[in-house]
Amino acid sequence: MRNILITGATGMLGGTLAYFFSSDFNVFGTGSSEYSEAKFAYKRFDLSSSNYDELIKWSNPDVVVHCGALTNGNFCSNNPKEAFDINGISLQKFLQSTKEDVEIIFISTDAVFPSSLHLAKESDCVFPENVYGKSKELGEFFLKTSNNRKYTIIRTTIVGLNVNKGKEGFVEWILNTAKSNEELGLFSDVLFSPISIWDLAKEINFLINSRNINSETLHIGGEICTKYEFGKRLLENLNISTEQLVESSILTFSNRAKRCTDQSLDSNYYQTKYKRVLPNLDQTINTIKQYYYYE
Ligand SMILES: NC(=O)c1ccc[n+]([C@@H]2O[C@H](COP(=O)([O-])OP(=O)(O)OC[C@H]3O[C@@H](n4cnc5c(N)ncnc54)[C@H](OP(=O)(O)O)[C@@H]3O)[C@@H](O)[C@H]2O)c1
């Protein structure tokens, strides 16, 4: 079995990948905090470290799936140095500390594109509007300018549930707020194309196992909808009251880090090239429902 190093293994996507991949790979996971509940080989490691040799020696990876990131847009805007270091320069450090035959999958984001682009394609020019997007663009740059390295940059928008119960993502926030009877405002003027973390895990697994890490950028997302529409359909499907749900506008959030109003990605190139069919919104919501009841 090949060794896989997953960064961000205490986070939403990385935590799920670590469980999902354990039947196919020797999984080594890392994050910046203690994680005694991890059911895989786990090492605490700070990605701002100047040298990654200790992490690479421990995991001896054939493949690195780099999910570790500072994902809070406001934090990134207030701490640009840390954001560029963790989200961007970490790629340069992985390239320097691993042998040329180690494949790298970098989880990037829709935030490398501006609001003016609808259903952004891989061939569209990036133009991030905030520090988070710029820091991810920097990470992409190191891979794209690397020599002879096999990599895949996956631009995506993920939704799901955290295995790590100490964390709360977008879906958990929607469910917890609705259940607490507080007002739940969701943007009806922001578009995105969410894919569940479990569906994305399947696609990453496919790319690695079919030996299709081809030094390219791929958009892997789901069906386009507004954040409000997503939340409404999620709550209805889980039979949770939508009484507290209100349509809100991103324009009322002027004091926060600039966020795109159109975060949609076009995933047709990936689906056509690799003959894959990505889930629509109903399927995404059903997948969340399945894991919600399972957990
Ligand atoms: N969530 C989304 O909507 C979304 C959308 C598009 C793209 N993405 C990308 O998808 C990937 C996974 O996102 P996610 O939502 O799963 O993220 P997440 O839940 O916020 O987890 C982030 C992970 O990064 C780790 N990390 C942060 N700073 C670190 C540091 N200095 N050293 C080592 N590890 C560090 C965290 O470790 P600790 O928790 O232990 O500190 C955690 O494991 C990210 O690259 C993100 O940019 C996410």
mmCIF file of C-alpha atoms and ligand atoms in Angstrom:
data_model
loop_
_atom_site.group_PDB
_atom_site.id
_atom_site.type_symbol
_atom_site.label_atom_id
_atom_site.label_comp_id
_atom_site.label_asym_id
_atom_site.label_seq_id
_atom_site.Cartn_x
_atom_site.Cartn_y
_atom_site.Cartn_z
ATOM 1 C CA MET A 1 0.000 0.000 0.000
ATOM 2 C CA ARG A 2 1.138 3.512 -0.760
ATOM 3 C CA ASN A 3 1.673 6.077 1.997
ATOM 4 C CA ILE A 4 -0.521 9.159 1.956
ATOM 5 C CA LEU A 5 0.112 12.277 4.010
ATOM 6 C CA ILE A 6 -3.008 14.337 4.677
ATOM 7 C CA THR A 7 -2.576 17.842 6.060
ATOM 8 C CA GLY A 8 -5.505 19.480 7.819
ATOM 9 C CA ALA A 9 -6.488 16.073 9.231
ATOM 10 C CA THR A 10 -8.134 17.736 12.235
ATOM 11 C CA GLY A 11 -10.297 19.771 9.849
ATOM 12 C CA MET A 12 -13.511 19.045 7.964
ATOM 13 C CA LEU A 13 -12.168 17.694 4.665
ATOM 14 C CA GLY A 14 -8.857 16.283 5.906
ATOM 15 C CA GLY A 15 -10.548 14.458 8.794
ATOM 16 C CA THR A 16 -12.952 12.734 6.405
ATOM 17 C CA LEU A 17 -10.220 11.902 3.883
ATOM 18 C CA ALA A 18 -8.160 10.274 6.637
ATOM 19 C CA TYR A 19 -11.004 7.843 7.422
ATOM 20 C CA PHE A 20 -12.069 7.380 3.813
ATOM 21 C CA PHE A 21 -8.570 6.509 2.592
ATOM 22 C CA SER A 22 -7.588 4.072 5.336
ATOM 23 C CA SER A 23 -8.664 0.985 3.363
ATOM 24 C CA ASP A 24 -6.607 1.955 0.288
ATOM 25 C CA PHE A 25 -3.543 3.657 1.780
ATOM 26 C CA ASN A 26 -1.322 3.866 4.843
ATOM 27 C CA VAL A 27 -2.717 7.124 6.175
ATOM 28 C CA PHE A 28 -0.587 9.703 7.988
ATOM 29 C CA GLY A 29 -2.508 12.760 9.142
ATOM 30 C CA THR A 30 -1.307 16.058 10.508
ATOM 31 C CA GLY A 31 -2.804 19.225 11.959
ATOM 32 C CA SER A 32 -1.693 22.063 14.176
ATOM 33 C CA SER A 33 -3.544 20.935 17.323
ATOM 34 C CA GLU A 34 -3.574 17.850 19.538
ATOM 35 C CA TYR A 35 -5.970 15.182 18.243
ATOM 36 C CA SER A 36 -6.023 12.242 20.642
ATOM 37 C CA GLU A 37 -9.259 10.843 19.067
ATOM 38 C CA ALA A 38 -7.562 10.292 15.686
ATOM 39 C CA LYS A 39 -8.031 6.728 14.456
ATOM 40 C CA PHE A 40 -5.033 6.986 12.115
ATOM 41 C CA ALA A 41 -1.341 7.789 12.533
ATOM 42 C CA TYR A 42 -1.363 11.413 13.632
ATOM 43 C CA LYS A 43 1.359 13.970 14.218
ATOM 44 C CA ARG A 44 0.959 17.524 15.379
ATOM 45 C CA PHE A 45 2.942 19.768 13.050
ATOM 46 C CA ASP A 46 2.882 23.506 12.410
ATOM 47 C CA LEU A 47 2.922 24.275 8.686
ATOM 48 C CA SER A 48 4.631 27.593 9.436
ATOM 49 C CA SER A 49 7.764 25.624 10.446
ATOM 50 C CA SER A 50 10.729 26.548 8.303
ATOM 51 C CA ASN A 51 11.611 22.927 7.671
ATOM 52 C CA TYR A 52 9.280 20.007 6.841
ATOM 53 C CA ASP A 53 11.925 17.253 6.996
ATOM 54 C CA GLU A 54 10.642 15.858 10.311
ATOM 55 C CA LEU A 55 7.091 15.505 8.888
ATOM 56 C CA ILE A 56 8.296 13.911 5.649
ATOM 57 C CA LYS A 57 10.648 11.521 7.447
ATOM 58 C CA TRP A 58 7.773 10.392 9.703
ATOM 59 C CA SER A 59 5.238 9.820 6.906
ATOM 60 C CA ASN A 60 7.492 8.958 3.936
ATOM 61 C CA PRO A 61 4.627 9.858 1.563
ATOM 62 C CA ASP A 62 4.001 8.717 -1.986
ATOM 63 C CA VAL A 63 1.163 11.237 -2.163
ATOM 64 C CA VAL A 64 0.532 14.437 -0.179
ATOM 65 C CA VAL A 65 -3.063 15.703 -0.007
ATOM 66 C CA HIS A 66 -2.702 19.242 1.226
ATOM 67 C CA CYS A 67 -5.973 20.337 2.890
ATOM 68 C CA GLY A 68 -4.354 22.226 5.781
ATOM 69 C CA ALA A 69 -5.099 25.934 5.557
ATOM 70 C CA LEU A 70 -6.188 29.048 7.359
ATOM 71 C CA THR A 71 -9.767 29.080 6.072
ATOM 72 C CA ASN A 72 -11.290 31.991 7.972
ATOM 73 C CA GLY A 73 -11.421 34.918 5.546
ATOM 74 C CA ASN A 74 -11.498 37.573 8.265
ATOM 75 C CA PHE A 75 -8.536 36.025 10.076
ATOM 76 C CA CYS A 76 -6.589 35.909 6.800
ATOM 77 C CA SER A 77 -7.351 39.573 6.068
ATOM 78 C CA ASN A 78 -6.156 40.582 9.536
ATOM 79 C CA ASN A 79 -3.115 38.275 9.424
ATOM 80 C CA PRO A 80 -1.873 38.300 5.827
ATOM 81 C CA LYS A 81 1.645 37.094 6.666
ATOM 82 C CA GLU A 82 0.324 33.948 8.361
ATOM 83 C CA ALA A 83 -2.200 33.397 5.548
ATOM 84 C CA PHE A 84 0.446 33.569 2.820
ATOM 85 C CA ASP A 85 2.746 31.348 4.851
ATOM 86 C CA ILE A 86 0.249 28.561 5.658
ATOM 87 C CA ASN A 87 -1.873 28.690 2.502
ATOM 88 C CA GLY A 88 0.806 29.558 -0.038
ATOM 89 C CA ILE A 89 4.442 29.122 0.978
ATOM 90 C CA SER A 90 3.673 25.691 2.486
ATOM 91 C CA LEU A 91 3.540 24.409 -1.110
ATOM 92 C CA GLN A 92 7.078 25.606 -1.741
ATOM 93 C CA LYS A 93 8.202 23.843 1.447
ATOM 94 C CA PHE A 94 6.510 20.579 0.398
ATOM 95 C CA LEU A 95 8.172 20.813 -3.022
ATOM 96 C CA GLN A 96 11.562 21.385 -1.393
ATOM 97 C CA SER A 97 11.253 18.660 1.241
ATOM 98 C CA THR A 98 9.854 15.794 -0.869
ATOM 99 C CA LYS A 99 11.437 13.764 -3.667
ATOM 100 C CA GLU A 100 10.401 14.541 -7.228
ATOM 101 C CA ASP A 101 8.251 11.410 -7.520
ATOM 102 C CA VAL A 102 6.003 12.390 -4.593
ATOM 103 C CA GLU A 103 2.631 13.507 -5.987
ATOM 104 C CA ILE A 104 0.923 16.560 -4.502
ATOM 105 C CA ILE A 105 -2.810 17.265 -4.455
ATOM 106 C CA PHE A 106 -3.536 20.816 -3.379
ATOM 107 C CA ILE A 107 -7.052 21.737 -2.270
ATOM 108 C CA SER A 108 -7.574 25.243 -3.582
ATOM 109 C CA THR A 109 -10.712 27.337 -3.732
ATOM 110 C CA ASP A 110 -13.281 29.236 -5.778
ATOM 111 C CA ALA A 111 -11.933 32.350 -3.989
ATOM 112 C CA VAL A 112 -9.119 32.696 -6.547
ATOM 113 C CA PHE A 113 -11.773 34.129 -8.885
ATOM 114 C CA PRO A 114 -13.540 37.518 -8.802
ATOM 115 C CA SER A 115 -17.306 37.992 -8.379
ATOM 116 C CA SER A 116 -17.600 39.081 -11.995
ATOM 117 C CA LEU A 117 -16.982 35.499 -13.199
ATOM 118 C CA HIS A 118 -19.984 33.214 -13.339
ATOM 119 C CA LEU A 119 -19.284 29.454 -13.414
ATOM 120 C CA ALA A 120 -15.521 29.960 -13.584
ATOM 121 C CA LYS A 121 -13.586 27.558 -15.785
ATOM 122 C CA GLU A 122 -10.024 26.273 -15.402
ATOM 123 C CA SER A 123 -9.040 28.405 -18.412
ATOM 124 C CA ASP A 124 -10.304 31.652 -16.814
ATOM 125 C CA CYS A 125 -7.784 34.116 -15.348
ATOM 126 C CA VAL A 126 -7.593 34.184 -11.571
ATOM 127 C CA PHE A 127 -8.104 37.507 -9.799
ATOM 128 C CA PRO A 128 -8.651 36.968 -6.069
ATOM 129 C CA GLU A 129 -10.528 39.669 -4.213
ATOM 130 C CA ASN A 130 -9.278 38.928 -0.687
ATOM 131 C CA VAL A 131 -6.176 37.775 1.200
ATOM 132 C CA TYR A 132 -7.470 34.195 1.535
ATOM 133 C CA GLY A 133 -7.893 33.891 -2.246
ATOM 134 C CA LYS A 134 -4.515 35.532 -2.887
ATOM 135 C CA SER A 135 -2.770 33.169 -0.463
ATOM 136 C CA LYS A 136 -4.267 30.161 -2.268
ATOM 137 C CA GLU A 137 -3.242 31.625 -5.623
ATOM 138 C CA LEU A 138 0.326 31.749 -4.285
ATOM 139 C CA GLY A 139 0.165 28.039 -3.404
ATOM 140 C CA GLU A 140 -1.070 27.264 -6.917
ATOM 141 C CA PHE A 141 1.792 29.337 -8.360
ATOM 142 C CA PHE A 142 4.478 27.197 -6.670
ATOM 143 C CA LEU A 143 2.993 24.013 -8.104
ATOM 144 C CA LYS A 144 2.455 25.426 -11.582
ATOM 145 C CA THR A 145 6.064 26.626 -11.778
ATOM 146 C CA SER A 146 7.578 23.437 -10.326
ATOM 147 C CA ASN A 147 9.735 21.237 -12.534
ATOM 148 C CA ASN A 148 8.677 17.676 -13.387
ATOM 149 C CA ARG A 149 6.344 17.439 -10.396
ATOM 150 C CA LYS A 150 3.093 15.523 -10.644
ATOM 151 C CA TYR A 151 0.394 17.574 -8.997
ATOM 152 C CA THR A 152 -3.317 18.317 -9.142
ATOM 153 C CA ILE A 153 -4.774 21.613 -7.997
ATOM 154 C CA ILE A 154 -8.411 21.034 -7.083
ATOM 155 C CA ARG A 155 -10.555 24.160 -6.908
ATOM 156 C CA THR A 156 -13.719 23.375 -5.020
ATOM 157 C CA THR A 157 -16.382 24.540 -2.544
ATOM 158 C CA ILE A 158 -17.020 21.914 0.109
ATOM 159 C CA VAL A 159 -19.881 21.267 2.495
ATOM 160 C CA GLY A 160 -20.086 18.548 5.123
ATOM 161 C CA LEU A 161 -19.894 17.544 8.748
ATOM 162 C CA ASN A 162 -16.786 17.484 10.918
ATOM 163 C CA VAL A 163 -15.543 14.147 12.223
ATOM 164 C CA ASN A 164 -13.668 16.255 14.771
ATOM 165 C CA LYS A 165 -16.483 17.241 17.112
ATOM 166 C CA GLY A 166 -14.549 20.287 18.332
ATOM 167 C CA LYS A 167 -15.201 21.998 14.972
ATOM 168 C CA GLU A 168 -18.195 23.731 13.402
ATOM 169 C CA GLY A 169 -18.413 24.332 9.645
ATOM 170 C CA PHE A 170 -21.080 25.996 7.473
ATOM 171 C CA VAL A 171 -23.534 23.055 7.578
ATOM 172 C CA GLU A 172 -23.213 22.584 11.346
ATOM 173 C CA TRP A 173 -23.662 26.310 11.845
ATOM 174 C CA ILE A 174 -26.909 26.237 9.799
ATOM 175 C CA LEU A 175 -28.244 23.216 11.703
ATOM 176 C CA ASN A 176 -27.214 24.459 15.164
ATOM 177 C CA THR A 177 -28.621 27.945 14.583
ATOM 178 C CA ALA A 178 -31.932 26.618 13.220
ATOM 179 C CA LYS A 179 -32.268 24.221 16.150
ATOM 180 C CA SER A 180 -31.464 26.938 18.701
ATOM 181 C CA ASN A 181 -34.399 29.035 17.450
ATOM 182 C CA GLU A 182 -32.150 31.996 16.718
ATOM 183 C CA GLU A 183 -32.626 33.950 13.510
ATOM 184 C CA LEU A 184 -30.736 32.263 10.667
ATOM 185 C CA GLY A 185 -29.792 34.676 7.892
ATOM 186 C CA LEU A 186 -28.460 33.138 4.689
ATOM 187 C CA PHE A 187 -27.357 35.108 1.643
ATOM 188 C CA SER A 188 -29.786 34.998 -1.260
ATOM 189 C CA ASP A 189 -27.377 37.079 -3.360
ATOM 190 C CA VAL A 190 -24.359 34.739 -3.152
ATOM 191 C CA LEU A 191 -24.036 31.847 -5.597
ATOM 192 C CA PHE A 192 -21.878 28.789 -5.033
ATOM 193 C CA SER A 193 -21.582 25.228 -6.331
ATOM 194 C CA PRO A 194 -21.110 23.007 -3.271
ATOM 195 C CA ILE A 195 -19.917 19.416 -3.304
ATOM 196 C CA SER A 196 -19.991 17.254 -0.199
ATOM 197 C CA ILE A 197 -16.698 16.263 1.409
ATOM 198 C CA TRP A 198 -17.627 12.573 0.920
ATOM 199 C CA ASP A 199 -18.230 13.048 -2.807
ATOM 200 C CA LEU A 200 -15.003 15.014 -3.146
ATOM 201 C CA ALA A 201 -13.187 12.250 -1.254
ATOM 202 C CA LYS A 202 -14.442 9.781 -3.903
ATOM 203 C CA GLU A 203 -13.097 11.966 -6.705
ATOM 204 C CA ILE A 204 -9.696 12.394 -5.034
ATOM 205 C CA ASN A 205 -9.556 8.649 -4.458
ATOM 206 C CA PHE A 206 -10.386 8.087 -8.130
ATOM 207 C CA LEU A 207 -7.644 10.464 -9.306
ATOM 208 C CA ILE A 208 -4.990 8.873 -7.107
ATOM 209 C CA ASN A 209 -5.956 5.246 -7.749
ATOM 210 C CA SER A 210 -6.367 5.663 -11.495
ATOM 211 C CA ARG A 211 -2.906 7.315 -11.574
ATOM 212 C CA ASN A 212 -4.352 10.519 -12.925
ATOM 213 C CA ILE A 213 -2.272 13.109 -11.111
ATOM 214 C CA ASN A 214 -1.389 14.906 -14.319
ATOM 215 C CA SER A 215 0.054 18.300 -13.294
ATOM 216 C CA GLU A 216 -3.126 20.227 -13.962
ATOM 217 C CA THR A 217 -5.867 22.299 -12.367
ATOM 218 C CA LEU A 218 -9.367 20.827 -12.022
ATOM 219 C CA HIS A 219 -12.644 22.339 -10.882
ATOM 220 C CA ILE A 220 -14.618 19.789 -8.858
ATOM 221 C CA GLY A 221 -17.907 21.128 -7.501
ATOM 222 C CA GLY A 222 -21.635 20.521 -7.540
ATOM 223 C CA GLU A 223 -24.778 22.241 -8.790
ATOM 224 C CA ILE A 224 -25.082 25.999 -8.572
ATOM 225 C CA CYS A 225 -27.436 27.526 -5.973
ATOM 226 C CA THR A 226 -27.617 30.430 -3.529
ATOM 227 C CA LYS A 227 -26.526 29.971 0.085
ATOM 228 C CA TYR A 228 -30.144 30.599 1.115
ATOM 229 C CA GLU A 229 -31.482 27.944 -1.262
ATOM 230 C CA PHE A 230 -28.902 25.451 0.013
ATOM 231 C CA GLY A 231 -29.810 26.087 3.669
ATOM 232 C CA LYS A 232 -33.549 25.926 3.010
ATOM 233 C CA ARG A 233 -33.327 22.619 1.157
ATOM 234 C CA LEU A 234 -30.998 21.194 3.783
ATOM 235 C CA LEU A 235 -33.336 22.059 6.668
ATOM 236 C CA GLU A 236 -36.436 20.856 4.824
ATOM 237 C CA ASN A 237 -34.743 17.575 3.998
ATOM 238 C CA LEU A 238 -33.737 17.023 7.605
ATOM 239 C CA ASN A 239 -37.196 18.009 8.852
ATOM 240 C CA ILE A 240 -35.784 20.912 10.853
ATOM 241 C CA SER A 241 -37.965 23.998 11.105
ATOM 242 C CA THR A 242 -37.244 26.812 8.624
ATOM 243 C CA GLU A 243 -39.244 29.283 10.710
ATOM 244 C CA GLN A 244 -36.125 31.194 11.792
ATOM 245 C CA LEU A 245 -34.623 31.196 8.288
ATOM 246 C CA VAL A 246 -34.459 34.592 6.585
ATOM 247 C CA GLU A 247 -33.025 35.746 3.281
ATOM 248 C CA SER A 248 -30.109 38.089 3.935
ATOM 249 C CA SER A 249 -27.743 40.060 1.734
ATOM 250 C CA ILE A 250 -23.949 40.024 1.622
ATOM 251 C CA LEU A 251 -24.157 43.813 1.170
ATOM 252 C CA THR A 252 -25.064 44.130 4.859
ATOM 253 C CA PHE A 253 -21.733 42.514 5.836
ATOM 254 C CA SER A 254 -19.539 45.439 4.803
ATOM 255 C CA ASN A 255 -17.220 45.259 7.827
ATOM 256 C CA ARG A 256 -16.042 41.726 7.021
ATOM 257 C CA ALA A 257 -13.313 40.540 4.659
ATOM 258 C CA LYS A 258 -14.405 41.014 1.058
ATOM 259 C CA ARG A 259 -16.196 37.924 -0.146
ATOM 260 C CA CYS A 260 -17.261 37.038 -3.675
ATOM 261 C CA THR A 261 -20.931 37.190 -4.548
ATOM 262 C CA ASP A 262 -20.484 34.614 -7.290
ATOM 263 C CA GLN A 263 -18.377 31.655 -6.126
ATOM 264 C CA SER A 264 -19.671 29.251 -8.768
ATOM 265 C CA LEU A 265 -17.323 26.844 -10.547
ATOM 266 C CA ASP A 266 -17.842 25.025 -13.832
ATOM 267 C CA SER A 267 -16.815 21.365 -13.405
ATOM 268 C CA ASN A 268 -17.570 20.222 -16.955
ATOM 269 C CA TYR A 269 -13.925 19.928 -17.987
ATOM 270 C CA TYR A 270 -13.237 17.432 -15.194
ATOM 271 C CA GLN A 271 -16.417 15.431 -15.829
ATOM 272 C CA THR A 272 -15.767 15.164 -19.549
ATOM 273 C CA LYS A 273 -12.043 14.449 -19.345
ATOM 274 C CA TYR A 274 -12.353 11.731 -16.703
ATOM 275 C CA LYS A 275 -15.875 10.515 -17.541
ATOM 276 C CA ARG A 276 -17.105 11.295 -14.038
ATOM 277 C CA VAL A 277 -20.587 12.413 -13.053
ATOM 278 C CA LEU A 278 -20.664 14.854 -10.147
ATOM 279 C CA PRO A 279 -23.681 15.065 -7.813
ATOM 280 C CA ASN A 280 -26.495 17.575 -8.220
ATOM 281 C CA LEU A 281 -27.852 19.578 -5.269
ATOM 282 C CA ASP A 282 -30.462 16.962 -4.289
ATOM 283 C CA GLN A 283 -27.793 14.274 -4.162
ATOM 284 C CA THR A 284 -25.464 16.521 -2.148
ATOM 285 C CA ILE A 285 -28.188 17.234 0.420
ATOM 286 C CA ASN A 286 -29.100 13.543 0.581
ATOM 287 C CA THR A 287 -25.479 12.618 1.212
ATOM 288 C CA ILE A 288 -25.285 15.125 4.076
ATOM 289 C CA LYS A 289 -28.534 13.713 5.458
ATOM 290 C CA GLN A 290 -27.171 10.181 5.339
ATOM 291 C CA TYR A 291 -24.048 11.156 7.317
ATOM 292 C CA TYR A 292 -26.027 13.382 9.675
ATOM 293 C CA TYR A 293 -28.164 10.423 10.781
ATOM 294 C CA TYR A 294 -25.223 8.017 10.683
ATOM 295 C CA GLU A 295 -23.123 10.162 13.029
HETATM 296 N N1 LIG B 1 -14.700 24.896 3.802
HETATM 297 C C1 LIG B 1 -14.902 25.492 2.622
HETATM 298 O O1 LIG B 1 -15.958 26.063 2.361
HETATM 299 C C2 LIG B 1 -13.827 25.461 1.561
HETATM 300 C C3 LIG B 1 -14.131 25.971 0.292
HETATM 301 C C4 LIG B 1 -13.153 25.928 -0.701
HETATM 302 C C5 LIG B 1 -11.909 25.388 -0.430
HETATM 303 N N2 LIG B 1 -11.618 24.934 0.822
HETATM 304 C C6 LIG B 1 -10.283 24.399 1.086
HETATM 305 O O2 LIG B 1 -10.441 23.046 1.464
HETATM 306 C C7 LIG B 1 -9.418 22.695 2.421
HETATM 307 C C8 LIG B 1 -10.073 22.056 3.628
HETATM 308 O O3 LIG B 1 -10.989 22.971 4.199
HETATM 309 P P1 LIG B 1 -11.720 22.663 5.566
HETATM 310 O O4 LIG B 1 -13.002 23.411 5.582
HETATM 311 O O5 LIG B 1 -11.683 21.202 5.816
HETATM 312 O O6 LIG B 1 -10.735 23.391 6.594
HETATM 313 P P2 LIG B 1 -10.821 23.473 8.179
HETATM 314 O O7 LIG B 1 -11.904 22.611 8.688
HETATM 315 O O8 LIG B 1 -10.803 24.922 8.537
HETATM 316 O O9 LIG B 1 -9.435 22.813 8.624
HETATM 317 C C9 LIG B 1 -8.223 23.470 8.410
HETATM 318 C C10 LIG B 1 -7.111 22.532 8.786
HETATM 319 O O10 LIG B 1 -5.868 23.202 8.582
HETATM 320 C C11 LIG B 1 -5.073 23.028 9.744
HETATM 321 N N3 LIG B 1 -4.155 24.141 9.962
HETATM 322 C C12 LIG B 1 -4.450 25.455 10.076
HETATM 323 N N4 LIG B 1 -3.334 26.134 10.385
HETATM 324 C C13 LIG B 1 -2.323 25.230 10.455
HETATM 325 C C14 LIG B 1 -0.943 25.318 10.755
HETATM 326 N N5 LIG B 1 -0.352 26.481 11.037
HETATM 327 N N6 LIG B 1 -0.218 24.189 10.762
HETATM 328 C C15 LIG B 1 -0.795 22.996 10.505
HETATM 329 N N7 LIG B 1 -2.092 22.833 10.207
HETATM 330 C C16 LIG B 1 -2.843 23.949 10.194
HETATM 331 C C17 LIG B 1 -6.078 22.947 10.884
HETATM 332 O O11 LIG B 1 -5.435 22.343 11.989
HETATM 333 P P3 LIG B 1 -5.959 22.613 13.507
HETATM 334 O O12 LIG B 1 -7.447 22.603 13.459
HETATM 335 O O13 LIG B 1 -5.379 21.453 14.235
HETATM 336 O O14 LIG B 1 -5.439 23.934 13.890
HETATM 337 C C18 LIG B 1 -7.158 22.074 10.253
HETATM 338 O O15 LIG B 1 -6.788 20.725 10.313
HETATM 339 C C19 LIG B 1 -8.676 23.989 2.737
HETATM 340 O O16 LIG B 1 -7.480 24.000 2.039
HETATM 341 C C20 LIG B 1 -9.592 25.081 2.254
HETATM 342 O O17 LIG B 1 -8.862 26.207 1.851
HETATM 343 C C21 LIG B 1 -12.550 24.951 1.824
#
